[in-house]
mmCIF file of C-alpha atoms and ligand atoms in Angstrom:
data_model
loop_
_atom_site.group_PDB
_atom_site.id
_atom_site.type_symbol
_atom_site.label_atom_id
_atom_site.label_comp_id
_atom_site.label_asym_id
_atom_site.label_seq_id
_atom_site.Cartn_x
_atom_site.Cartn_y
_atom_site.Cartn_z
ATOM 1 C CA MET A 1 -62.942 39.851 1.946
ATOM 2 C CA ASN A 2 -66.121 42.189 1.757
ATOM 3 C CA ASP A 3 -67.477 43.936 -1.138
ATOM 4 C CA ARG A 4 -66.536 46.999 -1.876
ATOM 5 C CA ALA A 5 -70.229 47.880 -0.288
ATOM 6 C CA GLY A 6 -69.009 46.612 2.968
ATOM 7 C CA LEU A 7 -65.797 48.403 3.640
ATOM 8 C CA THR A 8 -64.921 51.697 5.627
ATOM 9 C CA ASP A 9 -63.909 54.881 4.272
ATOM 10 C CA THR A 10 -60.433 54.210 5.005
ATOM 11 C CA ALA A 11 -60.551 50.411 3.726
ATOM 12 C CA CYS A 12 -61.722 51.417 0.567
ATOM 13 C CA ALA A 13 -58.827 54.219 0.777
ATOM 14 C CA TYR A 14 -56.014 51.345 0.856
ATOM 15 C CA ARG A 15 -57.964 49.931 -2.163
ATOM 16 C CA GLU A 16 -58.071 53.046 -4.040
ATOM 17 C CA ILE A 17 -53.947 53.184 -3.292
ATOM 18 C CA LEU A 18 -53.373 49.746 -3.784
ATOM 19 C CA ASP A 19 -55.112 50.192 -7.256
ATOM 20 C CA HIS A 20 -52.699 52.699 -8.680
ATOM 21 C CA THR A 21 -49.255 50.679 -7.957
ATOM 22 C CA ASN A 22 -47.389 49.915 -10.528
ATOM 23 C CA ASP A 23 -46.690 46.147 -9.341
ATOM 24 C CA ALA A 24 -50.131 43.217 -9.683
ATOM 25 C CA ILE A 25 -51.765 42.644 -5.884
ATOM 26 C CA ILE A 26 -53.283 39.324 -6.010
ATOM 27 C CA ILE A 27 -54.455 37.849 -2.000
ATOM 28 C CA LEU A 28 -55.539 33.865 -1.649
ATOM 29 C CA GLN A 29 -56.979 31.972 0.608
ATOM 30 C CA GLY A 30 -55.744 28.752 0.146
ATOM 31 C CA GLU A 31 -56.077 27.992 -3.268
ATOM 32 C CA HIS A 32 -58.152 30.639 -3.997
ATOM 33 C CA THR A 33 -57.801 34.452 -5.337
ATOM 34 C CA VAL A 34 -60.030 36.308 -3.158
ATOM 35 C CA TRP A 35 -59.023 40.027 -3.666
ATOM 36 C CA ALA A 36 -57.095 41.378 -6.929
ATOM 37 C CA ASN A 37 -55.738 44.679 -7.438
ATOM 38 C CA LYS A 38 -56.605 46.442 -10.871
ATOM 39 C CA PRO A 39 -53.209 46.433 -12.598
ATOM 40 C CA ALA A 40 -53.707 42.002 -11.372
ATOM 41 C CA ARG A 41 -57.066 41.677 -13.025
ATOM 42 C CA LYS A 42 -54.795 41.469 -16.548
ATOM 43 C CA TYR A 43 -53.625 38.009 -15.354
ATOM 44 C CA PHE A 44 -57.488 37.026 -15.811
ATOM 45 C CA ALA A 45 -59.752 36.653 -18.131
ATOM 46 C CA ALA A 46 -62.653 38.962 -18.520
ATOM 47 C CA THR A 47 -64.968 36.600 -17.759
ATOM 48 C CA GLU A 48 -63.147 35.029 -15.370
ATOM 49 C CA TRP A 49 -62.732 38.192 -12.989
ATOM 50 C CA THR A 50 -65.792 39.438 -10.831
ATOM 51 C CA GLU A 51 -64.862 41.003 -7.558
ATOM 52 C CA ALA A 52 -65.379 39.391 -4.660
ATOM 53 C CA LYS A 53 -65.956 36.496 -6.351
ATOM 54 C CA GLU A 54 -64.046 33.253 -5.627
ATOM 55 C CA ILE A 55 -61.588 32.243 -8.660
ATOM 56 C CA PHE A 56 -58.693 28.692 -8.710
ATOM 57 C CA LEU A 57 -55.326 29.538 -7.678
ATOM 58 C CA PRO A 58 -53.880 31.372 -11.023
ATOM 59 C CA HIS A 59 -54.048 29.798 -14.387
ATOM 60 C CA PHE A 60 -52.053 32.538 -15.685
ATOM 61 C CA LEU A 61 -48.955 30.608 -14.643
ATOM 62 C CA LYS A 62 -47.309 27.194 -16.585
ATOM 63 C CA LYS A 63 -48.423 23.652 -15.084
ATOM 64 C CA GLN A 64 -44.575 23.283 -13.525
ATOM 65 C CA ASP A 65 -44.448 26.588 -12.710
ATOM 66 C CA LEU A 66 -47.478 26.791 -10.713
ATOM 67 C CA MET A 67 -46.274 23.465 -8.823
ATOM 68 C CA LYS A 68 -43.009 25.866 -7.442
ATOM 69 C CA LEU A 69 -45.399 28.841 -6.973
ATOM 70 C CA GLN A 70 -47.025 25.735 -5.067
ATOM 71 C CA ASN A 71 -44.552 25.098 -3.500
ATOM 72 C CA ILE A 72 -43.043 27.540 -2.290
ATOM 73 C CA ILE A 73 -46.237 29.593 -0.890
ATOM 74 C CA HIS A 74 -46.393 25.982 1.284
ATOM 75 C CA HIS A 75 -42.611 26.163 2.373
ATOM 76 C CA VAL A 76 -42.792 29.824 3.457
ATOM 77 C CA ILE A 77 -46.116 29.472 5.188
ATOM 78 C CA SER A 78 -44.860 25.885 7.209
ATOM 79 C CA TYR A 79 -41.648 27.748 7.768
ATOM 80 C CA GLY A 80 -41.742 31.117 7.351
ATOM 81 C CA GLN A 81 -42.415 33.758 10.105
ATOM 82 C CA LYS A 82 -45.057 36.353 10.775
ATOM 83 C CA GLU A 83 -43.176 38.676 8.257
ATOM 84 C CA SER A 84 -41.437 36.440 6.019
ATOM 85 C CA VAL A 85 -41.115 37.304 2.096
ATOM 86 C CA ALA A 86 -40.117 34.777 -0.332
ATOM 87 C CA THR A 87 -39.143 35.874 -3.981
ATOM 88 C CA ILE A 88 -39.244 33.867 -7.481
ATOM 89 C CA ARG A 89 -38.851 34.801 -10.640
ATOM 90 C CA LEU A 90 -41.395 33.086 -13.524
ATOM 91 C CA PRO A 91 -42.951 34.266 -16.666
ATOM 92 C CA VAL A 92 -46.667 34.976 -16.518
ATOM 93 C CA ILE A 93 -48.894 34.108 -18.943
ATOM 94 C CA ILE A 94 -51.842 37.125 -19.637
ATOM 95 C CA PRO A 95 -55.242 35.844 -21.781
ATOM 96 C CA ASP A 96 -54.037 37.111 -24.940
ATOM 97 C CA GLY A 97 -50.767 34.842 -24.593
ATOM 98 C CA THR A 98 -48.404 37.595 -24.303
ATOM 99 C CA VAL A 99 -46.263 35.765 -22.012
ATOM 100 C CA ILE A 100 -44.776 38.453 -19.619
ATOM 101 C CA GLN A 101 -41.264 37.943 -17.475
ATOM 102 C CA SER A 102 -42.191 38.449 -13.608
ATOM 103 C CA GLU A 103 -41.400 38.682 -10.177
ATOM 104 C CA ILE A 104 -43.764 37.664 -7.548
ATOM 105 C CA HIS A 105 -43.207 38.378 -3.761
ATOM 106 C CA ILE A 106 -44.764 36.010 -1.707
ATOM 107 C CA HIS A 107 -46.020 37.469 1.573
ATOM 108 C CA PRO A 108 -48.321 35.512 4.026
ATOM 109 C CA PHE A 109 -50.582 36.984 6.283
ATOM 110 C CA THR A 110 -53.111 36.456 8.850
ATOM 111 C CA PHE A 111 -56.699 38.807 8.730
ATOM 112 C CA HIS A 112 -59.384 38.551 10.898
ATOM 113 C CA HIS A 113 -57.620 34.910 12.070
ATOM 114 C CA THR A 114 -58.139 34.188 8.254
ATOM 115 C CA PRO A 115 -54.762 33.269 7.035
ATOM 116 C CA LEU A 116 -53.719 34.768 3.600
ATOM 117 C CA VAL A 117 -51.255 35.108 1.166
ATOM 118 C CA GLN A 118 -50.025 38.066 -0.566
ATOM 119 C CA LEU A 119 -48.721 37.404 -3.819
ATOM 120 C CA THR A 120 -46.684 40.810 -5.450
ATOM 121 C CA ILE A 121 -46.199 40.521 -9.670
ATOM 122 C CA ARG A 122 -43.566 43.100 -10.937
ATOM 123 C CA ASP A 123 -43.036 42.943 -14.261
ATOM 124 C CA ILE A 124 -39.646 42.392 -14.667
ATOM 125 C CA GLY A 125 -39.279 42.249 -18.724
ATOM 126 C CA ASP A 126 -37.014 45.652 -19.013
ATOM 127 C CA ILE A 127 -34.744 44.330 -16.357
ATOM 128 C CA LYS A 128 -34.562 41.082 -17.584
ATOM 129 C CA ASN A 129 -33.591 42.621 -21.092
ATOM 130 C CA ALA A 130 -31.047 44.397 -19.824
ATOM 131 C CA GLU A 131 -29.662 42.101 -17.602
ATOM 132 C CA LEU A 132 -29.037 39.691 -20.617
ATOM 133 C CA ASN A 133 -27.523 42.664 -22.702
ATOM 134 C CA LEU A 134 -25.273 42.997 -19.878
ATOM 135 C CA MET A 135 -24.621 39.909 -19.883
ATOM 136 C CA GLN A 136 -24.276 39.547 -23.165
ATOM 137 C CA SER A 137 -21.510 42.820 -24.202
ATOM 138 C CA GLU A 138 -19.388 40.910 -20.879
ATOM 139 C CA LYS A 139 -19.227 38.388 -22.578
ATOM 140 C CA LEU A 140 -17.894 39.193 -25.874
ATOM 141 C CA SER A 141 -15.598 41.138 -23.754
ATOM 142 C CA VAL A 142 -14.039 37.865 -21.699
ATOM 143 C CA ILE A 143 -13.853 36.254 -25.117
ATOM 144 C CA GLY A 144 -12.005 39.672 -25.991
ATOM 145 C CA GLU A 145 -8.581 38.527 -23.250
ATOM 146 C CA LEU A 146 -8.954 35.272 -24.120
ATOM 147 C CA SER A 147 -8.833 35.509 -28.115
ATOM 148 C CA ALA A 148 -4.732 35.875 -28.294
ATOM 149 C CA GLY A 149 -5.011 32.281 -26.737
ATOM 150 C CA ILE A 150 -8.497 30.893 -28.434
ATOM 151 C CA LEU A 151 -6.011 32.177 -32.194
ATOM 152 C CA HIS A 152 -3.464 30.502 -30.630
ATOM 153 C CA GLU A 153 -5.161 27.425 -30.296
ATOM 154 C CA ILE A 154 -5.781 27.901 -34.230
ATOM 155 C CA ARG A 155 -3.415 27.750 -34.770
ATOM 156 C CA ASN A 156 -1.116 25.384 -33.612
ATOM 157 C CA PRO A 157 -2.969 22.456 -35.840
ATOM 158 C CA LEU A 158 -3.092 24.615 -38.214
ATOM 159 C CA THR A 159 1.301 24.513 -38.122
ATOM 160 C CA SER A 160 0.326 20.638 -37.565
ATOM 161 C CA ILE A 161 -1.574 20.349 -40.971
ATOM 162 C CA LYS A 162 0.623 22.584 -43.415
ATOM 163 C CA GLY A 163 3.478 20.582 -42.005
ATOM 164 C CA PHE A 164 1.540 17.004 -42.982
ATOM 165 C CA LEU A 165 0.541 18.478 -46.717
ATOM 166 C CA GLN A 166 3.803 19.363 -47.293
ATOM 167 C CA LEU A 167 4.662 15.920 -46.786
ATOM 168 C CA MET A 168 2.398 14.329 -48.729
ATOM 169 C CA GLN A 169 3.113 17.157 -51.350
ATOM 170 C CA LYS A 170 6.744 15.287 -51.792
ATOM 171 C CA ASP A 171 5.115 12.277 -51.430
ATOM 172 C CA PRO A 172 4.085 10.442 -54.772
ATOM 173 C CA VAL A 173 2.171 8.265 -52.371
ATOM 174 C CA PRO A 174 0.865 9.717 -49.415
ATOM 175 C CA ASP A 175 0.523 7.908 -45.791
ATOM 176 C CA LYS A 176 -3.105 7.507 -44.885
ATOM 177 C CA ASN A 177 -2.246 8.033 -41.497
ATOM 178 C CA TYR A 178 -1.021 11.453 -42.479
ATOM 179 C CA ILE A 179 -4.944 12.300 -43.648
ATOM 180 C CA GLU A 180 -6.101 11.042 -40.383
ATOM 181 C CA ILE A 181 -4.284 13.434 -38.499
ATOM 182 C CA ILE A 182 -5.348 16.360 -40.463
ATOM 183 C CA LEU A 183 -8.941 15.086 -40.246
ATOM 184 C CA ASN A 184 -8.504 14.943 -36.521
ATOM 185 C CA GLU A 185 -6.801 18.651 -36.318
ATOM 186 C CA VAL A 186 -9.422 20.168 -38.673
ATOM 187 C CA ASN A 187 -11.666 18.584 -36.246
ATOM 188 C CA HIS A 188 -10.566 20.472 -33.347
ATOM 189 C CA ILE A 189 -10.838 23.858 -35.210
ATOM 190 C CA GLU A 190 -13.841 23.271 -36.323
ATOM 191 C CA ASN A 191 -15.143 21.963 -32.657
ATOM 192 C CA ILE A 192 -13.050 25.504 -31.480
ATOM 193 C CA ALA A 193 -15.047 27.440 -33.738
ATOM 194 C CA THR A 194 -18.412 26.665 -33.564
ATOM 195 C CA GLY A 195 -18.180 26.446 -29.220
ATOM 196 C CA LEU A 196 -17.398 29.777 -29.634
ATOM 197 C CA LEU A 197 -20.155 30.723 -32.050
ATOM 198 C CA ASN A 198 -22.629 29.435 -29.982
ATOM 199 C CA PHE A 199 -21.253 30.875 -26.868
ATOM 200 C CA THR A 200 -21.237 34.594 -28.432
ATOM 201 C CA LYS A 201 -24.330 34.567 -30.336
ATOM 202 C CA PRO A 202 -26.870 36.635 -28.077
ATOM 203 C CA GLN A 203 -29.063 33.511 -26.797
ATOM 204 C CA PRO A 204 -32.608 33.140 -25.388
ATOM 205 C CA GLU A 205 -32.792 31.681 -21.998
ATOM 206 C CA HIS A 206 -33.430 28.185 -22.290
ATOM 207 C CA PHE A 207 -32.985 25.868 -19.099
ATOM 208 C CA VAL A 208 -32.327 22.040 -19.911
ATOM 209 C CA LYS A 209 -30.809 19.128 -18.149
ATOM 210 C CA LEU A 210 -27.182 19.832 -18.129
ATOM 211 C CA GLU A 211 -24.160 17.930 -17.576
ATOM 212 C CA LEU A 212 -21.484 20.462 -15.887
ATOM 213 C CA GLY A 213 -18.270 18.196 -16.388
ATOM 214 C CA SER A 214 -18.691 18.129 -20.089
ATOM 215 C CA ILE A 215 -19.087 21.983 -19.575
ATOM 216 C CA LEU A 216 -16.524 22.522 -17.971
ATOM 217 C CA LYS A 217 -14.503 20.388 -20.048
ATOM 218 C CA ASN A 218 -15.257 22.373 -23.643
ATOM 219 C CA THR A 219 -14.232 25.296 -21.101
ATOM 220 C CA LEU A 220 -11.065 24.530 -20.055
ATOM 221 C CA PHE A 221 -9.610 24.723 -23.495
ATOM 222 C CA LEU A 222 -9.900 28.628 -23.922
ATOM 223 C CA PHE A 223 -7.055 28.976 -21.063
ATOM 224 C CA GLU A 224 -5.209 26.278 -22.084
ATOM 225 C CA THR A 225 -2.479 29.282 -23.770
ATOM 226 C CA HIS A 226 -2.632 31.410 -21.110
ATOM 227 C CA ALA A 227 -2.176 28.529 -18.504
ATOM 228 C CA VAL A 228 0.623 27.719 -19.891
ATOM 229 C CA ARG A 229 2.010 30.842 -20.693
ATOM 230 C CA LYS A 230 1.936 31.796 -17.074
ATOM 231 C CA HIS A 231 2.817 27.830 -15.806
ATOM 232 C CA ILE A 232 -0.202 27.822 -14.165
ATOM 233 C CA SER A 233 -2.179 23.596 -13.593
ATOM 234 C CA PHE A 234 -5.368 22.721 -14.082
ATOM 235 C CA ASP A 235 -6.279 20.093 -11.633
ATOM 236 C CA VAL A 236 -10.028 18.991 -12.180
ATOM 237 C CA ILE A 237 -11.457 17.067 -9.396
ATOM 238 C CA GLY A 238 -14.318 14.892 -10.191
ATOM 239 C CA ASP A 239 -15.769 11.591 -9.252
ATOM 240 C CA GLY A 240 -17.110 10.260 -12.283
ATOM 241 C CA ASP A 241 -20.285 11.027 -12.542
ATOM 242 C CA ALA A 242 -22.397 12.700 -13.643
ATOM 243 C CA HIS A 243 -23.189 16.327 -12.089
ATOM 244 C CA LEU A 244 -26.487 17.361 -13.744
ATOM 245 C CA ILE A 245 -28.732 21.205 -12.688
ATOM 246 C CA LEU A 246 -31.439 22.430 -14.929
ATOM 247 C CA GLY A 247 -29.727 25.586 -16.180
ATOM 248 C CA ASP A 248 -28.518 27.617 -19.202
ATOM 249 C CA LYS A 249 -25.760 26.307 -21.252
ATOM 250 C CA THR A 250 -23.930 29.840 -22.367
ATOM 251 C CA GLN A 251 -24.174 31.340 -19.049
ATOM 252 C CA MET A 252 -23.391 28.077 -16.896
ATOM 253 C CA LYS A 253 -20.207 28.616 -18.992
ATOM 254 C CA GLN A 254 -19.681 32.101 -18.512
ATOM 255 C CA VAL A 255 -19.463 31.376 -14.441
ATOM 256 C CA PHE A 256 -17.440 28.928 -15.425
ATOM 257 C CA ILE A 257 -14.863 31.067 -17.771
ATOM 258 C CA ASN A 258 -15.312 34.171 -15.322
ATOM 259 C CA LEU A 259 -14.518 32.047 -12.169
ATOM 260 C CA ILE A 260 -11.054 30.463 -14.546
ATOM 261 C CA LYS A 261 -10.467 33.750 -15.478
ATOM 262 C CA ASN A 262 -9.766 35.672 -12.392
ATOM 263 C CA ALA A 263 -8.247 32.533 -10.561
ATOM 264 C CA ILE A 264 -5.540 32.599 -13.911
ATOM 265 C CA ASP A 265 -5.781 37.005 -13.273
ATOM 266 C CA ALA A 266 -4.988 36.195 -9.079
ATOM 267 C CA ILE A 267 -1.836 33.996 -9.558
ATOM 268 C CA ASP A 268 1.619 36.250 -11.107
ATOM 269 C CA ASP A 269 3.530 33.057 -12.308
ATOM 270 C CA ASP A 270 3.187 29.522 -11.404
ATOM 271 C CA GLY A 271 0.703 27.921 -9.553
ATOM 272 C CA LYS A 272 -2.368 25.729 -9.362
ATOM 273 C CA ILE A 273 -5.902 26.058 -10.131
ATOM 274 C CA SER A 274 -8.451 23.328 -8.436
ATOM 275 C CA ILE A 275 -12.057 22.439 -9.830
ATOM 276 C CA SER A 276 -13.996 20.057 -7.789
ATOM 277 C CA LEU A 277 -17.463 18.483 -8.656
ATOM 278 C CA ILE A 278 -19.279 16.957 -5.933
ATOM 279 C CA SER A 279 -22.738 15.386 -5.379
ATOM 280 C CA ALA A 280 -24.627 15.982 -2.103
ATOM 281 C CA ASP A 281 -27.736 16.326 -0.558
ATOM 282 C CA SER A 282 -29.449 16.981 -3.647
ATOM 283 C CA ARG A 283 -27.553 19.615 -4.890
ATOM 284 C CA GLU A 284 -24.182 19.959 -7.169
ATOM 285 C CA ILE A 285 -21.565 21.868 -5.835
ATOM 286 C CA ILE A 286 -18.531 23.201 -7.892
ATOM 287 C CA LYS A 287 -15.501 24.265 -6.160
ATOM 288 C CA ILE A 288 -13.073 26.490 -7.816
ATOM 289 C CA SER A 289 -9.676 27.113 -5.996
ATOM 290 C CA ASP A 290 -6.561 28.538 -6.961
ATOM 291 C CA SER A 291 -3.649 29.686 -5.374
ATOM 292 C CA GLY A 292 -3.437 33.153 -5.942
ATOM 293 C CA LYS A 293 -2.452 36.056 -4.445
ATOM 294 C CA GLY A 294 -5.541 36.230 -2.543
ATOM 295 C CA MET A 295 -8.064 39.000 -1.290
ATOM 296 C CA PRO A 296 -8.450 40.823 1.781
ATOM 297 C CA SER A 297 -12.043 41.382 3.508
ATOM 298 C CA THR A 298 -12.559 44.701 2.383
ATOM 299 C CA ILE A 299 -12.772 43.816 -1.230
ATOM 300 C CA ILE A 300 -14.702 40.868 -0.881
ATOM 301 C CA THR A 301 -17.901 42.531 0.733
ATOM 302 C CA LYS A 302 -17.451 44.850 -2.389
ATOM 303 C CA LEU A 303 -17.119 41.495 -5.036
ATOM 304 C CA GLY A 304 -19.975 41.486 -7.062
ATOM 305 C CA LYS A 305 -20.858 45.324 -6.815
ATOM 306 C CA SER A 306 -21.102 46.437 -10.875
ATOM 307 C CA PHE A 307 -17.434 48.307 -11.690
ATOM 308 C CA PHE A 308 -15.229 46.935 -8.859
ATOM 309 C CA THR A 309 -12.389 46.278 -10.196
ATOM 310 C CA THR A 310 -8.925 45.892 -8.945
ATOM 311 C CA LYS A 311 -7.077 45.345 -12.585
ATOM 312 C CA VAL A 312 -6.310 48.126 -14.827
ATOM 313 C CA SER A 313 -7.789 47.041 -17.885
ATOM 314 C CA GLY A 314 -10.273 44.834 -15.853
ATOM 315 C CA THR A 315 -14.329 45.893 -16.502
ATOM 316 C CA GLY A 316 -15.473 45.442 -12.663
ATOM 317 C CA LEU A 317 -18.493 43.520 -13.844
ATOM 318 C CA GLY A 318 -17.645 39.239 -14.688
ATOM 319 C CA LEU A 319 -18.805 39.282 -11.030
ATOM 320 C CA MET A 320 -21.701 40.389 -11.140
ATOM 321 C CA VAL A 321 -23.165 38.775 -13.953
ATOM 322 C CA THR A 322 -21.737 35.175 -12.073
ATOM 323 C CA PHE A 323 -23.489 36.077 -9.106
ATOM 324 C CA LYS A 324 -26.371 37.066 -11.428
ATOM 325 C CA ILE A 325 -26.537 33.577 -13.412
ATOM 326 C CA ILE A 326 -25.843 31.713 -9.966
ATOM 327 C CA ASN A 327 -28.745 33.329 -8.535
ATOM 328 C CA ASN A 328 -31.149 32.734 -11.389
ATOM 329 C CA HIS A 329 -30.417 29.247 -11.324
ATOM 330 C CA ASN A 330 -31.415 29.533 -7.165
ATOM 331 C CA GLY A 331 -27.771 28.614 -6.989
ATOM 332 C CA LYS A 332 -25.975 29.611 -4.248
ATOM 333 C CA VAL A 333 -21.604 30.813 -4.083
ATOM 334 C CA SER A 334 -19.697 31.390 -1.272
ATOM 335 C CA ILE A 335 -15.700 33.069 -1.152
ATOM 336 C CA GLU A 336 -13.018 32.106 1.143
ATOM 337 C CA SER A 337 -9.765 33.965 0.540
ATOM 338 C CA LYS A 338 -6.233 34.139 2.143
ATOM 339 C CA GLU A 339 -4.097 37.054 1.258
ATOM 340 C CA ASN A 340 -0.764 35.124 -0.862
ATOM 341 C CA ARG A 341 -2.794 32.169 -0.336
ATOM 342 C CA GLY A 342 -5.496 31.969 -2.691
ATOM 343 C CA THR A 343 -9.136 32.489 -2.936
ATOM 344 C CA THR A 344 -11.918 28.868 -3.471
ATOM 345 C CA PHE A 345 -15.171 29.962 -4.831
ATOM 346 C CA THR A 346 -18.102 27.773 -3.869
ATOM 347 C CA LEU A 347 -20.666 27.491 -5.915
ATOM 348 C CA THR A 348 -24.052 24.963 -4.750
ATOM 349 C CA PHE A 349 -26.968 24.475 -7.080
ATOM 350 C CA PRO A 350 -29.994 22.688 -6.655
ATOM 351 C CA CYS A 351 -29.632 18.360 -8.883
ATOM 352 C CA TYR A 352 -31.810 18.342 -11.507
ATOM 353 C CA SER A 353 -33.849 15.545 -9.904
ATOM 354 C CA VAL A 354 -34.607 18.664 -7.818
ATOM 355 C CA ALA A 355 -35.141 21.245 -9.699
ATOM 356 C CA ARG A 356 -36.817 19.825 -13.277
ATOM 357 C CA PRO A 357 -39.707 21.682 -14.678
HETATM 358 N N1 ADP B 401 -10.050 34.751 -7.632
HETATM 359 C C1 ADP B 401 -9.625 35.394 -7.256
HETATM 360 N N2 ADP B 401 -8.166 36.226 -6.676
HETATM 361 C C2 ADP B 401 -8.449 37.324 -5.647
HETATM 362 N N3 ADP B 401 -9.118 38.238 -6.690
HETATM 363 C C3 ADP B 401 -10.128 37.985 -7.877
HETATM 364 C C4 ADP B 401 -10.747 36.543 -7.793
HETATM 365 N N4 ADP B 401 -12.029 36.605 -7.929
HETATM 366 C C5 ADP B 401 -12.288 38.516 -8.103
HETATM 367 N N5 ADP B 401 -11.353 38.902 -8.064
HETATM 368 C C6 ADP B 401 -11.425 40.444 -7.542
HETATM 369 O O1 ADP B 401 -12.364 40.825 -8.030
HETATM 370 C C7 ADP B 401 -12.622 42.040 -8.755
HETATM 371 C C8 ADP B 401 -13.854 41.657 -9.211
HETATM 372 O O2 ADP B 401 -13.826 40.578 -10.220
HETATM 373 P P1 ADP B 401 -14.599 40.658 -11.625
HETATM 374 O O3 ADP B 401 -16.303 41.082 -11.232
HETATM 375 O O4 ADP B 401 -14.575 39.688 -12.571
HETATM 376 O O5 ADP B 401 -14.039 42.018 -12.088
HETATM 377 P P2 ADP B 401 -12.763 41.972 -13.371
HETATM 378 O O6 ADP B 401 -11.466 40.942 -13.511
HETATM 379 O O7 ADP B 401 -13.083 42.890 -14.807
HETATM 380 O O8 ADP B 401 -11.642 42.929 -12.524
HETATM 381 C C9 ADP B 401 -11.291 41.594 -9.239
HETATM 382 O O9 ADP B 401 -10.489 42.806 -9.667
HETATM 383 C C10 ADP B 401 -10.444 41.061 -8.254
HETATM 384 O O10 ADP B 401 -9.703 42.253 -7.836
HETATM 385 MG MG1 MG B 402 -13.340 38.842 -13.662
#
């Protein structure tokens, strides 16, 4: 790349256009930044940036994020075709310490026989906030729908506590076992209340090591009453191993809740929901199958579109939020469905040892 003095009028015009886009554009040659448009220069400290002077690959990324970006660049260059573009969401830190949630497009190209990579960085802070707000309201709406069942889960131990307290009231020397049972029931209620509070509280996104089996276990109780009432049995198939991924606990719970809720809704009465966790090829695979009414292909193509629902009181937001969360976790989802036979949602995530920061 040349200095402005060496540029043709057309090149100057292009440069002018690029300087006045909203997105930040950075051109890399190997590990060096060889050009950045005006919006991109805020990522560099003033002393660091002089046009045409080479500087080392952006230190506006955290070390582990920089490694992720380098891996993707390497992957795109090695395996991609000419026009290939990859996208990654990463927090970018500007010199005053502000963190900007960003989406980075990576596009390799060749200029005068020199291989270069274009990074286009878009500030998605507002989009991300809107997504989190949507997730939050969808979360509250599904919990609202399940509330009757949850209250039932709390009322059952309360009834048992009351019964044992009445026995103890009559008995001059109460049985120690009663106290044990009462304490267990109180713990059960406490666990439900804590789980619900943690789930419904708006939380900033926080990626940690997660064990899918225990998240699933902590989610299933929400559906017990619903399932019993509709004669639905749950079959959880695991190999007993830990299924670890890098993820946000509340968001993963939301995924399980939405998919299991849909599976229950798809079964009129009497049926089965099988959930299996499998580790294979550095991936964690979750399969959720129901014996419900299934879907024709015309519906499958609409899944995940906002407000698409076939239910009288549906929101049509569950799958949209679910797919966003899966995407956010670098996961994939596939759907198989047969009318009157049932549906299987298969989710695949990179295992923790691959995804870890
Ligand atoms: N397991 C399933 N079996 C049959 N249909 C399903 C299943 N999961 C989702 N669907 C269909 O997808 C639609 C959208 O689901 P979702 O986004 O969760 O919204 P909602 O549950 O509020 O309708 C549902 O209305 C239903 O028609
Ligand atoms: Mg739903």
